[in-house]
PDB file of C-alpha atoms in Angstrom:
ATOM      1  CA  MET L   7       8.715 -10.988  18.060  1.00 49.00           C
ATOM      2  CA  PRO L   8       9.898 -10.933  14.031  1.00 54.00           C
ATOM      3  CA  MET L   9       7.996 -14.656  12.832  1.00 60.00           C
ATOM      4  CA  ALA L  10       8.447 -16.546   9.476  1.00 64.00           C
ATOM      5  CA  ARG L  11       7.163 -14.799   6.778  1.00 73.00           C
ATOM      6  CA  ARG L  12       3.124 -16.778   6.820  1.00 88.00           C
ATOM      7  CA  LEU L  13       2.708 -16.947   3.165  1.00 95.00           C
ATOM      8  CA  LEU L  14      -1.256 -16.818   2.104  1.00 96.00           C
ATOM      9  CA  LEU L  15      -1.857 -16.909  -1.204  1.00 96.00           C
ATOM     10  CA  ARG L  16       0.769 -17.580  -4.167  1.00 96.00           C
ATOM     11  CA  SER L  17      -1.028 -16.415  -7.082  1.00 96.00           C
ATOM     12  CA  SER L  18       1.043 -16.813 -10.832  1.00 95.00           C
ATOM     13  CA  ILE L  19       3.830 -13.576 -10.031  1.00 97.00           C
ATOM     14  CA  TRP L  20       2.816 -12.044  -6.909  1.00 97.00           C
ATOM     15  CA  GLU L  21       2.032 -13.108  -3.897  1.00 97.00           C
ATOM     16  CA  VAL L  22      -0.237 -12.115  -0.316  1.00 97.00           C
ATOM     17  CA  ALA L  23       2.042 -12.855   2.841  1.00 96.00           C
ATOM     18  CA  ARG L  24       1.745 -12.094   6.311  1.00 94.00           C
ATOM     19  CA  PRO L  25       4.907  -9.542   7.404  1.00 93.00           C
ATOM     20  CA  ARG L  26       7.077 -11.234   9.736  1.00 90.00           C
ATOM     21  CA  VAL L  27       6.390  -8.074  12.260  1.00 91.00           C
ATOM     22  CA  PRO L  28       2.952  -8.057  11.010  1.00 93.00           C
ATOM     23  CA  LEU L  29       1.658  -4.128  13.318  1.00 94.00           C
ATOM     24  CA  THR L  30      -2.715  -5.357  13.016  1.00 94.00           C
ATOM     25  CA  ALA L  31      -4.360  -8.521  12.680  1.00 93.00           C
ATOM     26  CA  GLY L  32      -4.799  -6.668   9.510  1.00 94.00           C
ATOM     27  CA  HIS L  33      -1.321  -5.695   7.651  1.00 95.00           C
ATOM     28  CA  PHE L  34      -0.591  -8.057   4.981  1.00 95.00           C
ATOM     29  CA  MET L  35       1.877  -7.708   2.020  1.00 96.00           C
ATOM     30  CA  VAL L  36       1.766  -8.491  -1.759  1.00 97.00           C
ATOM     31  CA  ARG L  37       5.311  -9.137  -3.010  1.00 96.00           C
ATOM     32  CA  LEU L  38       6.939  -9.674  -5.720  1.00 95.00           C
ATOM     33  CA  SER L  39       6.935 -14.588  -6.035  1.00 93.00           C
ATOM     34  CA  ASP L  40       9.761 -13.498  -7.974  1.00 92.00           C
ATOM     35  CA  PRO L  41      12.571 -10.669  -7.857  1.00 90.00           C
ATOM     36  CA  ALA L  42      13.182 -10.664 -11.766  1.00 90.00           C
ATOM     37  CA  ALA L  43      10.266 -10.371 -12.869  1.00 93.00           C
ATOM     38  CA  PRO L  44       9.183  -7.030 -14.869  1.00 94.00           C
ATOM     39  CA  PHE L  45       6.414  -5.364 -13.798  1.00 95.00           C
ATOM     40  CA  THR L  46       3.830  -5.569 -17.179  1.00 96.00           C
ATOM     41  CA  GLU L  47       0.764  -5.401 -18.264  1.00 93.00           C
ATOM     42  CA  GLU L  48       0.175  -9.304 -16.586  1.00 95.00           C
ATOM     43  CA  SER L  49       2.243  -8.453 -13.727  1.00 96.00           C
ATOM     44  CA  ALA L  50      -0.361  -5.421 -13.623  1.00 96.00           C
ATOM     45  CA  ALA L  51      -3.064  -7.624 -13.609  1.00 94.00           C
ATOM     46  CA  ASP L  52      -2.366 -10.208 -11.197  1.00 96.00           C
ATOM     47  CA  TRP L  53      -0.956  -7.581  -8.744  1.00 97.00           C
ATOM     48  CA  LEU L  54      -4.285  -6.507  -9.102  1.00 96.00           C
ATOM     49  CA  LEU L  55      -6.374  -9.701  -8.807  1.00 96.00           C
ATOM     50  CA  CYS L  56      -3.876 -10.725  -5.190  1.00 97.00           C
ATOM     51  CA  TYR L  57      -4.840  -6.918  -4.641  1.00 97.00           C
ATOM     52  CA  SER L  58      -8.795  -7.655  -4.798  1.00 96.00           C
ATOM     53  CA  ALA L  59      -8.246 -11.621  -3.377  1.00 96.00           C
ATOM     54  CA  ALA L  60      -7.051  -9.699  -0.012  1.00 96.00           C
ATOM     55  CA  ARG L  61      -9.457  -7.163  -0.019  1.00 95.00           C
ATOM     56  CA  ALA L  62     -12.354  -9.104   0.124  1.00 95.00           C
ATOM     57  CA  ALA L  63     -10.923 -11.542   2.595  1.00 96.00           C
ATOM     58  CA  LEU L  64     -10.220  -9.382   5.052  1.00 95.00           C
ATOM     59  CA  ASP L  65     -13.854  -7.733   4.319  1.00 94.00           C
ATOM     60  CA  GLU L  66     -15.420 -11.091   4.736  1.00 95.00           C
ATOM     61  CA  VAL L  67     -13.636 -12.346   7.615  1.00 95.00           C
ATOM     62  CA  LEU L  68     -12.942  -8.985   9.478  1.00 94.00           C
ATOM     63  CA  ARG L  69     -15.368  -7.160   7.971  1.00 94.00           C
ATOM     64  CA  SER L  70     -13.070  -3.965   6.927  1.00 91.00           C
ATOM     65  CA  THR L  71     -14.031  -0.699   5.559  1.00 83.00           C
ATOM     66  CA  LEU L  72     -10.525   0.618   4.331  1.00 87.00           C
ATOM     67  CA  CYS L  73      -7.265  -0.577   2.991  1.00 92.00           C
ATOM     68  CA  THR L  74      -5.060   1.579   2.630  1.00 93.00           C
ATOM     69  CA  VAL L  75      -1.628   0.598   1.308  1.00 96.00           C
ATOM     70  CA  MET L  76       1.627   1.950   2.068  1.00 95.00           C
ATOM     71  CA  PHE L  77       4.708   1.140  -1.033  1.00 96.00           C
ATOM     72  CA  PRO L  78       8.359   2.982  -1.477  1.00 94.00           C
ATOM     73  CA  PHE L  79       9.565   4.063  -4.596  1.00 95.00           C
ATOM     74  CA  ARG L  80      12.924   4.133  -5.171  1.00 93.00           C
ATOM     75  CA  TRP L  81      13.130   4.209  -1.051  1.00 92.00           C
ATOM     76  CA  HIS L  82      14.327   1.791   1.239  1.00 88.00           C
ATOM     77  CA  PRO L  83      13.431   2.814   4.692  1.00 86.00           C
ATOM     78  CA  LEU L  84      16.141   3.866   6.691  1.00 77.00           C
ATOM     79  CA  GLY L  85      16.633   2.826  10.602  1.00 81.00           C
ATOM     80  CA  SER L  86      13.962   3.783  12.745  1.00 87.00           C
ATOM     81  CA  ALA L  87      11.372   4.281   9.764  1.00 89.00           C
ATOM     82  CA  ILE L  88       9.484   6.216  11.494  1.00 89.00           C
ATOM     83  CA  GLY L  89       5.882   6.562   9.390  1.00 89.00           C
ATOM     84  CA  GLU L  90       6.246   3.418   7.625  1.00 92.00           C
ATOM     85  CA  PRO L  91       6.954  -0.459   7.520  1.00 92.00           C
ATOM     86  CA  ALA L  92      10.489  -1.509   7.946  1.00 90.00           C
ATOM     87  CA  ALA L  93      11.574  -3.303   5.166  1.00 85.00           C
ATOM     88  CA  GLU L  94      12.008  -6.730   5.744  1.00 82.00           C
ATOM     89  CA  SER L  95      14.090  -7.853   2.221  1.00 82.00           C
ATOM     90  CA  SER L  96      15.155  -5.851  -1.534  1.00 81.00           C
ATOM     91  CA  THR L  97      12.119  -8.099  -2.876  1.00 85.00           C
ATOM     92  CA  PRO L  98       9.101  -5.884  -4.147  1.00 85.00           C
ATOM     93  CA  GLY L  99       6.175  -5.688  -1.702  1.00 93.00           C
ATOM     94  CA  PHE L 100       3.267  -3.958  -0.819  1.00 96.00           C
ATOM     95  CA  HIS L 101       2.343  -3.520   2.020  1.00 96.00           C
ATOM     96  CA  LEU L 102      -1.975  -3.828   3.198  1.00 96.00           C
ATOM     97  CA  PHE L 103      -4.261  -1.984   6.933  1.00 95.00           C
ATOM     98  CA  ALA L 104      -6.840  -3.147   6.789  1.00 93.00           C
ATOM     99  CA  ARG L 105      -9.465  -1.634   9.265  1.00 90.00           C
ATOM    100  CA  TRP L 106     -12.115  -1.824  10.716  1.00 89.00           C
ATOM    101  CA  PRO L 107     -14.721  -1.111  13.625  1.00 87.00           C
ATOM    102  CA  GLY L 108     -12.989  -2.567  16.556  1.00 84.00           C
ATOM    103  CA  GLU L 109      -9.766  -2.827  16.197  1.00 86.00           C
ATOM    104  CA  SER L 110      -7.885  -3.235  19.352  1.00 84.00           C
ATOM    105  CA  THR L 111      -4.596  -1.483  17.520  1.00 87.00           C
ATOM    106  CA  THR L 112      -4.269   1.008  14.661  1.00 88.00           C
ATOM    107  CA  PRO L 113      -1.960   1.087  11.518  1.00 91.00           C
ATOM    108  CA  GLY L 114      -0.896   5.212  12.757  1.00 90.00           C
ATOM    109  CA  SER L 115       0.096   3.180  16.434  1.00 90.00           C
ATOM    110  CA  GLN L 116       2.418   1.253  16.040  1.00 92.00           C
ATOM    111  CA  LEU L 117       3.924   3.834  13.363  1.00 91.00           C
ATOM    112  CA  ALA L 118       4.543   6.646  15.050  1.00 90.00           C
ATOM    113  CA  LEU L 119       7.583   4.770  16.412  1.00 91.00           C
ATOM    114  CA  PRO L 120      10.952   3.978  15.601  1.00 91.00           C
ATOM    115  CA  ALA L 121      10.995  -0.437  14.022  1.00 90.00           C
ATOM    116  CA  HIS L 122      12.964  -1.352  16.934  1.00 89.00           C
ATOM    117  CA  ARG L 123      10.246  -0.150  19.416  1.00 91.00           C
ATOM    118  CA  ARG L 124       7.023  -1.477  17.454  1.00 91.00           C
ATOM    119  CA  ARG L 125       5.604  -5.184  18.957  1.00 87.00           C
ATOM    120  CA  ALA L 126       4.649  -7.809  16.179  1.00 86.00           C
ATOM    121  CA  GLU L 127       0.548  -8.666  16.949  1.00 87.00           C
ATOM    122  CA  GLY L 128       0.162 -12.503  16.740  1.00 82.00           C
ATOM    123  CA  PRO L 129       0.022 -14.954  16.320  1.00 83.00           C
ATOM    124  CA  PHE L 130      -3.388 -14.696  14.667  1.00 92.00           C
ATOM    125  CA  ASP L 131      -2.745 -18.883  13.791  1.00 93.00           C
ATOM    126  CA  GLU L 132      -6.427 -19.176  13.479  1.00 95.00           C
ATOM    127  CA  LEU L 133      -7.277 -16.131  11.967  1.00 95.00           C
ATOM    128  CA  ASP L 134      -4.626 -16.689   9.086  1.00 95.00           C
ATOM    129  CA  ALA L 135      -6.383 -20.358   8.534  1.00 96.00           C
ATOM    130  CA  THR L 136      -9.465 -18.920   8.118  1.00 97.00           C
ATOM    131  CA  LEU L 137      -8.037 -15.653   6.137  1.00 96.00           C
ATOM    132  CA  ARG L 138      -6.270 -18.378   4.107  1.00 96.00           C
ATOM    133  CA  ALA L 139      -9.281 -20.154   2.937  1.00 97.00           C
ATOM    134  CA  ALA L 140     -11.413 -17.235   2.192  1.00 97.00           C
ATOM    135  CA  LEU L 141      -8.598 -15.288  -0.161  1.00 97.00           C
ATOM    136  CA  GLN L 142      -8.998 -18.627  -1.914  1.00 96.00           C
ATOM    137  CA  ARG L 143     -12.606 -18.288  -2.582  1.00 96.00           C
ATOM    138  CA  ALA L 144     -12.183 -14.418  -3.143  1.00 96.00           C
ATOM    139  CA  ALA L 145      -9.142 -15.507  -6.120  1.00 96.00           C
ATOM    140  CA  ALA L 146     -10.876 -17.706  -7.635  1.00 95.00           C
ATOM    141  CA  ALA L 147     -14.502 -15.138  -7.749  1.00 93.00           C
ATOM    142  CA  HIS L 148     -12.330 -12.525  -9.035  1.00 90.00           C
ATOM    143  CA  ALA L 149     -10.117 -13.905 -12.261  1.00 86.00           C
ATOM    144  CA  ALA L 150     -13.611 -15.513 -13.511  1.00 82.00           C
ATOM    145  CA  ALA L 151     -15.577 -12.020 -12.925  1.00 79.00           C
ATOM    146  CA  PRO L 152     -15.295  -9.146 -16.143  1.00 73.00           C
ATOM    147  CA  GLY L 153     -12.664  -6.969 -13.878  1.00 67.00           C
ATOM    148  CA  PRO L 154     -12.688  -3.322 -15.197  1.00 64.00           C
ATOM    149  CA  ASP L 155     -12.706  -1.584 -18.343  1.00 60.00           C
ATOM    150  CA  ALA L 156      -8.487  -2.967 -19.458  1.00 55.00           C
ATOM    151  CA  PHE L 157      -9.023  -0.934 -23.387  1.00 49.00           C
ATOM    152  CA  ARG L 158     -10.120   2.398 -21.422  1.00 59.00           C
ATOM    153  CA  ASP L 159      -7.380   5.582 -21.251  1.00 66.00           C
ATOM    154  CA  ALA L 160      -5.710   5.412 -18.021  1.00 77.00           C
ATOM    155  CA  THR L 161      -3.610   7.663 -16.755  1.00 89.00           C
ATOM    156  CA  TRP L 162      -2.180   8.906 -13.488  1.00 93.00           C
ATOM    157  CA  VAL L 163      -2.127  13.203 -12.789  1.00 92.00           C
ATOM    158  CA  ARG L 164      -0.775  15.384 -10.316  1.00 89.00           C
ATOM    159  CA  ARG L 165      -3.371  17.494  -8.080  1.00 82.00           C
ATOM    160  CA  PRO L 166      -2.618  21.168  -8.466  1.00 72.00           C
ATOM    161  CA  ASP L 167      -2.433  21.703  -4.512  1.00 61.00           C
ATOM    162  CA  ASN L 168       0.710  19.658  -4.777  1.00 60.00           C
ATOM    163  CA  ALA L 169       3.345  20.805  -1.693  1.00 54.00           C
ATOM    164  CA  PRO L 170       7.131  21.670  -3.131  1.00 48.00           C
ATOM    165  CA  GLY L 171       8.381  21.532   0.289  1.00 49.00           C
ATOM    166  CA  GLN L 172       9.727  24.896   2.284  1.00 46.00           C
ATOM    167  CA  GLY L 173      11.726  25.147   5.091  1.00 46.00           C
ATOM    168  CA  GLY L 174      13.324  21.407   4.099  1.00 48.00           C
ATOM    169  CA  ALA L 175      11.109  20.022   3.791  1.00 54.00           C
ATOM    170  CA  ALA L 176      10.533  17.389   0.981  1.00 64.00           C
ATOM    171  CA  PRO L 177       8.267  17.388  -1.902  1.00 85.00           C
ATOM    172  CA  HIS L 178       5.336  16.196  -1.280  1.00 89.00           C
ATOM    173  CA  HIS L 179       2.919  14.917  -4.909  1.00 93.00           C
ATOM    174  CA  VAL L 180      -0.459  13.930  -4.833  1.00 93.00           C
ATOM    175  CA  LEU L 181      -1.647  11.699  -7.335  1.00 95.00           C
ATOM    176  CA  VAL L 182      -5.450  10.986  -9.243  1.00 93.00           C
ATOM    177  CA  PRO L 183      -6.363   8.716 -11.575  1.00 93.00           C
ATOM    178  CA  GLU L 184      -8.117   9.949 -14.508  1.00 89.00           C
ATOM    179  CA  PRO L 185     -11.085   8.817 -14.265  1.00 85.00           C
ATOM    180  CA  ASP L 186     -11.398   9.056 -11.006  1.00 85.00           C
ATOM    181  CA  VAL L 187     -11.978   5.955  -8.991  1.00 88.00           C
ATOM    182  CA  GLY L 188     -13.036   5.834  -5.108  1.00 87.00           C
ATOM    183  CA  ALA L 189     -10.997   2.101  -5.245  1.00 88.00           C
ATOM    184  CA  VAL L 190      -7.684   0.747  -6.376  1.00 92.00           C
ATOM    185  CA  SER L 191      -9.527  -2.456  -6.631  1.00 88.00           C
ATOM    186  CA  GLN L 192     -11.382  -0.602  -9.020  1.00 89.00           C
ATOM    187  CA  LEU L 193      -8.053   0.669 -11.092  1.00 92.00           C
ATOM    188  CA  PRO L 194      -8.280  -1.138 -14.875  1.00 92.00           C
ATOM    189  CA  PRO L 195      -4.263  -3.617 -15.261  1.00 93.00           C
ATOM    190  CA  SER L 196      -3.132  -0.447 -17.898  1.00 93.00           C
ATOM    191  CA  SER L 197      -3.821   2.699 -14.677  1.00 94.00           C
ATOM    192  CA  LEU L 198      -0.987   0.579 -12.681  1.00 95.00           C
ATOM    193  CA  LEU L 199       1.030   1.137 -15.431  1.00 95.00           C
ATOM    194  CA  ALA L 200       0.657   4.605 -15.521  1.00 95.00           C
ATOM    195  CA  LEU L 201       0.824   5.277 -11.961  1.00 96.00           C
ATOM    196  CA  ALA L 202       4.793   3.149 -12.581  1.00 96.00           C
ATOM    197  CA  SER L 203       5.158   5.842 -14.903  1.00 95.00           C
ATOM    198  CA  ALA L 204       3.274   8.450 -12.997  1.00 96.00           C
ATOM    199  CA  LEU L 205       6.361   8.424 -10.240  1.00 96.00           C
ATOM    200  CA  GLU L 206       8.840   6.870 -12.586  1.00 95.00           C
ATOM    201  CA  ALA L 207       8.315  11.398 -13.674  1.00 94.00           C
ATOM    202  CA  LEU L 208       8.437  12.956 -10.457  1.00 93.00           C
ATOM    203  CA  PRO L 209      10.701  14.936  -9.945  1.00 88.00           C
ATOM    204  CA  THR L 210      13.588  14.768  -8.463  1.00 85.00           C
ATOM    205  CA  GLY L 211      16.500  16.582  -7.051  1.00 80.00           C
ATOM    206  CA  ASP L 212      18.241  18.859  -3.761  1.00 79.00           C
ATOM    207  CA  GLY L 213      18.924  15.221  -2.274  1.00 84.00           C
ATOM    208  CA  VAL L 214      15.497  13.471  -3.311  1.00 90.00           C
ATOM    209  CA  THR L 215      16.536   9.732  -4.495  1.00 89.00           C
ATOM    210  CA  GLY L 216      13.798   8.196  -3.623  1.00 93.00           C
ATOM    211  CA  PHE L 217       9.803   8.378  -2.315  1.00 95.00           C
ATOM    212  CA  SER L 218       7.351   6.750   0.188  1.00 94.00           C
ATOM    213  CA  CYS L 219       3.748   6.277  -1.096  1.00 95.00           C
ATOM    214  CA  VAL L 220       0.632   6.286   0.435  1.00 94.00           C
ATOM    215  CA  MET L 221      -2.340   5.533  -1.069  1.00 94.00           C
ATOM    216  CA  THR L 222      -5.528   6.131   0.109  1.00 91.00           C
ATOM    217  CA  GLU L 223      -9.162   4.941  -1.083  1.00 85.00           C
ATOM    218  CA  GLY L 224     -12.324   7.342  -0.693  1.00 71.00           C
ATOM    219  CA  ALA L 225     -15.131   6.758   2.144  1.00 66.00           C
ATOM    220  CA  GLY L 226     -18.053   8.082   1.146  1.00 66.00           C
ATOM    221  CA  PRO L 227     -19.556   9.555  -1.790  1.00 65.00           C
ATOM    222  CA  GLY L 228     -17.409  11.875  -4.302  1.00 67.00           C
ATOM    223  CA  ARG L 229     -14.095  10.623  -2.161  1.00 73.00           C
ATOM    224  CA  ARG L 230     -11.624   9.398  -5.065  1.00 85.00           C
ATOM    225  CA  LEU L 231      -8.392   7.426  -4.852  1.00 91.00           C
ATOM    226  CA  GLU L 232      -5.207   8.883  -3.899  1.00 92.00           C
ATOM    227  CA  LEU L 233      -1.704   8.435  -3.933  1.00 95.00           C
ATOM    228  CA  HIS L 234       0.689  10.043  -2.165  1.00 94.00           C
ATOM    229  CA  ALA L 235       4.438  10.475  -2.871  1.00 94.00           C
ATOM    230  CA  LEU L 236       6.720  12.532  -0.265  1.00 92.00           C
ATOM    231  CA  GLY L 237      10.375  12.505  -1.467  1.00 92.00           C
ATOM    232  CA  ARG L 238      13.003  10.759   0.198  1.00 91.00           C
ATOM    233  CA  ALA L 239      17.027  11.524   0.521  1.00 88.00           C
ATOM    234  CA  ALA L 240      19.704  10.302   2.541  1.00 84.00           C
ATOM    235  CA  GLY L 241      20.143  13.289   4.703  1.00 81.00           C
ATOM    236  CA  GLU L 242      16.687  14.638   4.939  1.00 83.00           C
ATOM    237  CA  GLU L 243      16.520  17.419   8.252  1.00 80.00           C
ATOM    238  CA  ARG L 244      13.253  16.105   9.396  1.00 81.00           C
ATOM    239  CA  ASN L 245      10.538  12.755   7.924  1.00 83.00           C
ATOM    240  CA  PRO L 246       8.351  13.943   6.132  1.00 83.00           C
ATOM    241  CA  LEU L 247       6.141  11.139   7.253  1.00 84.00           C
ATOM    242  CA  GLU L 248       5.364  12.807  10.590  1.00 80.00           C
ATOM    243  CA  THR L 249       3.232  15.632   9.272  1.00 79.00           C
ATOM    244  CA  LEU L 250       1.405  13.715   6.728  1.00 80.00           C
ATOM    245  CA  ARG L 251      -0.428  11.367   8.687  1.00 76.00           C
ATOM    246  CA  ASN L 252      -2.196  15.413  10.058  1.00 77.00           C
ATOM    247  CA  LEU L 253      -4.189  15.795   6.371  1.00 80.00           C
ATOM    248  CA  PRO L 254      -7.172  14.052   7.546  1.00 73.00           C
ATOM    249  CA  GLU L 255      -7.415  11.408   4.383  1.00 74.00           C
ATOM    250  CA  VAL L 256      -4.299   9.995   5.363  1.00 80.00           C
ATOM    251  CA  SER L 257      -5.169  10.626   9.524  1.00 74.00           C
ATOM    252  CA  ARG L 258      -8.602   8.518   8.635  1.00 72.00           C
ATOM    253  CA  ALA L 259      -7.064   6.147   7.227  1.00 74.00           C
ATOM    254  CA  LEU L 260      -4.390   4.793   9.430  1.00 77.00           C
ATOM    255  CA  LEU L 261      -5.331   6.783  12.444  1.00 64.00           C
TER     256      LEU L 261
END
């Protein structure tokens, strides 16, 4: 049963919350406190503070080993929302799915179901109280620590093996940061602004109006952060997220 969204950390622009329908114990959102706030370098830095604090708290409390980020870009999850979290409101938000050994429910098993058949986990009262305290400590530590070089050039490029979409399939773009990193927390704020510009520049047409995005972290030496952006259309013949999970890096992140 859906529950009230639970605020765990509020920063200057963004906040960390337990969603109304938590799909796993490690399912959280980083969402705007004010939907009208513009996405500037200050906003990007605050997003990174919230994300990094959430990741550190999840590592401390749940011993998480990976954290996958999912969000829509110019797209509102429709109907059964197979493969992605259902929209809770029109406020911009990013879903975080922490992964750890021994978890009882995986994000992929929940997201494979239609939204109306997903079972909310929880209520996680004791866990969230512990995480709230860990988030406060982690946010204070992140604010006091020097971050990644904010002045280095940061861009996102499309990997050359992008799939343009064939036989009715939606376009599948893979964006990677340059210079490459293995984790979101290693990005400077300028890289998030560059990512927003890269998403804006993705081609649309043939009914595609927006994108479902999945950001996966590297899980070992030589692996890099990747963002998978799948073109979405209201009248699409098939849901591209149903096949995305077959990719090894996405399967590892969600299943």
